[in-house]
Amino acid sequence: MSKATNIVWHDAGVCPEERQEKIGSKPCILWYTGLSGSGKSTVANAVDRLLFDKGYTTYLLDGDNVRHGLNKDLGFSDVDRVENIRRISEVSNLFLDAGLIVSTAFISPFRADRLQAKALIGDERFIEVFVDAPLETCEKRDPKGLYQKARDGMIKNFTGIDSPYESPLAPSIHLSTNCDDIEQCASQVVDYLLNNQFIK
Ligand SMILES: Nc1ncnc2c1ncn2[C@@H]1O[C@H](COP(=O)(O)OS(=O)(=O)O)[C@@H](OP(=O)(O)O)[C@H]1O
Ligand SMILES: Nc1ncnc2c1ncn2[C@@H]1O[C@H](COP(=O)(O)OP(=O)(O)O)[C@@H](O)[C@H]1O
C-alpha cells in the first residue's frame, strides 16, 4: 500500500520490449537463496562472469553489498529481512525493465517473501535457485567466521542457528554445493538459461 496520494503512473517512452531487442537476451532474474556460506555469492559471481563474457548484459545484487548502501538502515530481525527482500525485489524489477539478466544473492530465508518477489517480477521471469548445502557444511566452511560468533552468542538471530531458513519447495534450479564443484553448479545454471531460451 502506497503512503503517498495523488501520484500517477507514467508509461515509459521507450518500452521494455525495445530495450530487450537491443540487448539481445530475454530478461530474467536468477534468485539465489540459501544459508550463509552455502555458496550463493560464489556461484552467482561465476555465472555472472560466464554470461558477461558471452556478451550478455548482467547485474548482480549481493546481500552484503546492498546492506552497505541501499539497505544500511536494516538489521536481521524478521521485519527487517522482509523489508530487505521487498526492496531488492523492487530494485531487481527495475533492472529487468532495463532488459538485464539480474542475479540476486540473498539468504531470503522466508518462503512468503520469495513468493512475493516472484509475484512482483512474474512467474516466467523469476528463476529460483536453491543453493543447497547442509548447515554442518556451511558451518565448517564459515568463510566469514560468523557461525562461530553466532555459536559463541556474539551474533543474535543468525540464520540456521537461532533464526529460521525455509527451504524452497519447488525451486527452478537445485544446486548441491556440497556434492558438485563451483564449475558444475555454474554450468547447471547456464544450461537452464539455454534450455529455457533466456540466452542463445
Ligand atoms: N544474523 C545474521 N543472519 C544471517 N546473516 C548475517 C547475520 N548477520 C550478518 N550476516 C551477514 O549478512 C549476510 C546476509 O544478508 P542478506 O541480506 O542476504 O540476509 S536476508 O536475506 O535479509 O536474510 C550474510 O551473508 P552471506 O554469508 O553472503 O549469506 C552474512 O554475512
Ligand atoms: N560447489 C560450491 N559452490 C559454491 N561455493 C563453494 C562450493 N564448494 C565450496 N565452496 C566454498 O564455499 C564458500 C561459500 O561462500 P559464499 O559464496 O560467500 O556463500 P554465501 O554467499 O552463500 O554466504 C566459499 O568459500 C566457496 O569457495
Coordinates of C-alpha atoms and ligand atoms in Angstrom, one line a residue:
M1 CA 0.0 0.0 0.0
S2 CA 1.4 3.3 -1.0
K3 CA 1.7 6.1 1.6
A4 CA 1.6 8.9 -1.0
T5 CA -1.6 10.0 -2.6
N6 CA -2.1 11.9 -5.8
I7 CA 0.5 10.0 -7.7
V8 CA 0.0 8.9 -11.3
W9 CA 1.8 6.1 -13.2
H10 CA 3.7 7.3 -16.3
D11 CA 4.2 4.8 -19.1
A12 CA 7.8 4.8 -20.4
G13 CA 8.5 6.4 -23.8
V14 CA 11.0 3.5 -24.5
C15 CA 9.2 0.3 -23.8
P16 CA 10.8 -2.8 -22.2
E17 CA 10.4 -4.8 -25.5
E18 CA 12.6 -2.2 -27.3
R19 CA 15.3 -2.4 -24.7
Q20 CA 15.2 -6.2 -24.8
E21 CA 15.6 -6.3 -28.5
K22 CA 18.6 -4.0 -28.3
I23 CA 20.3 -6.0 -25.6
G24 CA 19.5 -9.4 -27.2
S25 CA 18.6 -11.6 -24.3
K26 CA 15.3 -12.3 -22.5
P27 CA 15.5 -10.5 -19.2
C28 CA 15.1 -12.7 -16.1
I29 CA 16.1 -12.9 -12.5
L30 CA 18.3 -15.6 -11.0
W31 CA 17.1 -15.5 -7.4
Y32 CA 19.7 -17.4 -5.4
T33 CA 18.6 -18.4 -1.9
G34 CA 20.4 -20.5 0.7
L35 CA 22.2 -20.4 4.1
S36 CA 25.1 -18.2 4.8
G37 CA 28.2 -20.0 3.4
S38 CA 26.1 -22.2 1.1
G39 CA 27.8 -20.6 -2.0
K40 CA 25.3 -18.0 -3.3
S41 CA 27.9 -15.3 -3.9
T42 CA 30.4 -17.7 -5.3
V43 CA 28.1 -19.4 -7.8
A44 CA 26.3 -16.2 -8.7
N45 CA 29.6 -14.5 -9.5
A46 CA 30.8 -17.5 -11.5
V47 CA 27.6 -17.5 -13.6
D48 CA 27.7 -13.7 -13.9
R49 CA 31.2 -13.9 -15.3
L50 CA 30.2 -16.6 -17.8
L51 CA 27.2 -14.6 -19.0
F52 CA 29.2 -11.4 -19.2
D53 CA 32.0 -13.0 -21.2
K54 CA 29.4 -14.4 -23.6
G55 CA 28.3 -10.7 -24.2
Y56 CA 25.1 -10.6 -22.1
T57 CA 24.2 -7.5 -20.1
T58 CA 24.0 -8.6 -16.5
Y59 CA 23.9 -7.2 -13.0
L60 CA 24.5 -8.9 -9.6
L61 CA 23.0 -7.7 -6.4
D62 CA 24.7 -9.2 -3.4
G63 CA 23.4 -9.3 0.2
D64 CA 26.5 -7.9 2.0
N65 CA 27.0 -5.2 -0.6
V66 CA 23.4 -3.9 -0.7
R67 CA 23.4 -3.8 3.1
H68 CA 26.3 -1.3 2.8
G69 CA 24.2 1.2 0.9
L70 CA 20.5 1.0 0.0
N71 CA 19.6 -1.2 3.0
K72 CA 22.1 0.0 5.5
D73 CA 19.2 1.0 7.8
L74 CA 18.2 -2.6 8.1
G75 CA 19.3 -5.3 10.5
F76 CA 18.4 -9.0 10.8
S77 CA 15.1 -9.0 12.7
D78 CA 12.3 -10.8 10.8
V79 CA 10.7 -7.5 10.0
D80 CA 14.0 -6.0 8.6
R81 CA 14.6 -9.1 6.5
V82 CA 11.2 -8.8 5.0
E83 CA 11.8 -5.2 4.1
N84 CA 15.3 -6.1 2.8
I85 CA 13.8 -8.6 0.3
R86 CA 10.9 -6.3 -0.6
R87 CA 13.4 -3.5 -1.6
I88 CA 15.6 -6.0 -3.5
S89 CA 12.6 -7.2 -5.4
E90 CA 11.6 -3.7 -6.5
V91 CA 15.2 -2.8 -7.5
S92 CA 15.5 -6.1 -9.4
N93 CA 12.3 -5.4 -11.2
L94 CA 13.7 -2.0 -12.4
F95 CA 16.8 -3.8 -13.8
L96 CA 14.5 -6.3 -15.5
D97 CA 12.7 -3.4 -17.2
A98 CA 16.1 -2.2 -18.4
G99 CA 16.5 -5.6 -20.1
L100 CA 19.2 -7.2 -18.0
I101 CA 19.8 -10.7 -16.7
V102 CA 19.8 -10.0 -12.9
S103 CA 21.2 -12.2 -10.2
T104 CA 20.4 -11.7 -6.5
A105 CA 22.4 -13.4 -3.8
F106 CA 20.4 -13.0 -0.5
I107 CA 19.7 -15.6 2.1
S108 CA 16.0 -14.6 1.6
P109 CA 15.0 -17.1 4.3
F110 CA 11.2 -16.8 4.2
R111 CA 9.1 -18.6 1.6
A112 CA 6.4 -16.0 1.7
D113 CA 8.9 -13.2 0.8
R114 CA 10.3 -15.2 -2.1
L115 CA 6.8 -15.8 -3.3
Q116 CA 6.0 -12.1 -3.1
A117 CA 9.1 -11.3 -5.1
K118 CA 8.0 -13.9 -7.7
A119 CA 4.5 -12.3 -7.8
L120 CA 6.0 -8.9 -8.4
I121 CA 8.5 -10.0 -11.0
G122 CA 6.3 -12.5 -12.8
D123 CA 6.4 -16.3 -12.9
E124 CA 8.0 -16.6 -16.3
R125 CA 11.0 -14.3 -15.4
F126 CA 11.6 -15.5 -11.9
I127 CA 14.1 -18.3 -11.6
E128 CA 14.5 -19.5 -8.0
V129 CA 17.9 -21.1 -7.5
F130 CA 18.2 -23.1 -4.3
V131 CA 21.9 -23.1 -3.2
D132 CA 21.7 -26.2 -1.0
A133 CA 24.4 -27.2 1.4
P134 CA 23.7 -28.7 4.8
L135 CA 24.1 -26.5 7.8
E136 CA 27.1 -28.6 9.0
T137 CA 28.9 -27.9 5.7
C138 CA 28.2 -24.2 5.9
E139 CA 29.3 -24.1 9.4
K140 CA 32.5 -25.9 8.6
R141 CA 33.2 -23.5 5.7
D142 CA 32.4 -20.5 7.8
P143 CA 34.1 -18.2 5.3
K144 CA 33.5 -15.1 7.4
G145 CA 33.7 -16.6 10.9
L146 CA 30.1 -15.7 11.6
Y147 CA 28.8 -19.2 12.6
Q148 CA 31.5 -19.3 15.3
K149 CA 30.4 -15.9 16.5
A150 CA 26.8 -17.0 16.5
R151 CA 27.6 -20.2 18.4
D152 CA 29.5 -18.0 20.9
G153 CA 26.5 -15.8 21.3
M154 CA 28.1 -12.8 19.8
I155 CA 25.6 -12.6 16.9
K156 CA 21.9 -13.0 17.6
N157 CA 19.2 -14.1 15.1
F158 CA 21.8 -15.9 12.9
T159 CA 20.1 -17.9 10.1
G160 CA 20.3 -21.6 10.7
I161 CA 21.3 -21.1 14.4
D162 CA 18.6 -19.0 16.1
S163 CA 16.7 -17.7 13.0
P164 CA 14.8 -19.9 10.6
Y165 CA 15.6 -20.8 7.0
E166 CA 12.7 -22.1 4.9
S167 CA 14.0 -24.2 2.0
P168 CA 12.3 -23.8 -1.4
L169 CA 9.7 -26.5 -2.0
A170 CA 10.0 -26.5 -5.8
P171 CA 13.0 -24.4 -7.0
S172 CA 13.6 -23.9 -10.7
I173 CA 17.2 -25.0 -10.1
H174 CA 18.5 -27.0 -7.2
L175 CA 22.3 -26.8 -6.7
S176 CA 24.0 -29.2 -4.3
T177 CA 27.2 -27.3 -3.5
N178 CA 28.1 -30.0 -1.1
C179 CA 28.5 -32.5 -3.9
D180 CA 29.1 -30.5 -7.1
D181 CA 32.0 -28.1 -7.6
I182 CA 31.6 -24.5 -8.4
E183 CA 32.1 -25.0 -12.2
Q184 CA 29.4 -27.8 -12.2
C185 CA 27.0 -25.6 -10.3
A186 CA 27.6 -22.6 -12.6
S187 CA 27.1 -24.8 -15.7
Q188 CA 23.8 -26.1 -14.3
V189 CA 22.5 -22.5 -14.2
V190 CA 23.8 -21.6 -17.6
D191 CA 22.3 -24.8 -19.1
Y192 CA 18.9 -23.9 -17.6
L193 CA 19.1 -20.4 -19.2
L194 CA 20.0 -22.0 -22.6
N195 CA 17.3 -24.7 -22.3
N196 CA 14.6 -22.2 -21.5
Q197 CA 15.7 -19.8 -24.3
F198 CA 16.7 -16.9 -22.0
I199 CA 20.1 -16.9 -23.8
K200 CA 21.2 -18.5 -27.1
Ligands
LIG1 N1 22.2 -12.5 11.9 C1 22.6 -12.8 10.6 N2 22.0 -13.8 9.9 C2 22.4 -14.0 8.7 N3 23.4 -13.4 8.0 C3 24.0 -12.4 8.7 C4 23.6 -12.1 10.0 N4 24.5 -11.1 10.5 C5 25.3 -10.8 9.5 N5 25.0 -11.6 8.4 C6 25.7 -11.4 7.1 O1 24.7 -10.8 6.2 C7 24.5 -11.6 5.1 C8 23.1 -11.9 4.8 O2 22.4 -10.8 4.4 P1 21.1 -11.0 3.5 O3 20.7 -9.6 3.1 O4 21.3 -11.9 2.4 O5 20.1 -11.6 4.5 S1 18.5 -11.8 4.4 O6 18.1 -12.2 3.1 O7 17.9 -10.5 4.8 O8 18.1 -12.8 5.4 C9 25.3 -12.9 5.3 O9 26.0 -13.0 4.0 P2 26.1 -14.4 3.3 O10 27.0 -15.2 4.1 O11 26.6 -14.0 1.9 O12 24.7 -15.1 3.1 C10 26.2 -12.7 6.4 O13 27.5 -12.4 6.0
LIG2 N1 30.3 -26.0 -5.1 C1 30.5 -24.9 -4.5 N2 29.7 -23.8 -4.8 C2 29.9 -22.6 -4.2 N3 30.8 -22.4 -3.1 C3 31.5 -23.5 -2.8 C4 31.4 -24.7 -3.4 N4 32.3 -25.6 -2.8 C5 32.9 -24.9 -1.9 N5 32.5 -23.6 -1.9 C6 33.0 -22.6 -1.0 O1 32.0 -22.2 0.0 C7 32.1 -20.8 0.3 C8 30.8 -20.2 0.0 O2 30.9 -18.8 0.4 P1 29.9 -17.7 -0.3 O3 29.8 -17.9 -1.7 O4 30.3 -16.4 0.3 O5 28.5 -18.2 0.3 P2 27.2 -17.3 0.6 O6 27.2 -16.2 -0.4 O7 26.0 -18.3 0.4 O8 27.3 -16.9 2.0 C9 33.3 -20.3 -0.5 O9 34.4 -20.2 0.3 C10 33.4 -21.3 -1.6 O10 34.7 -21.3 -2.2

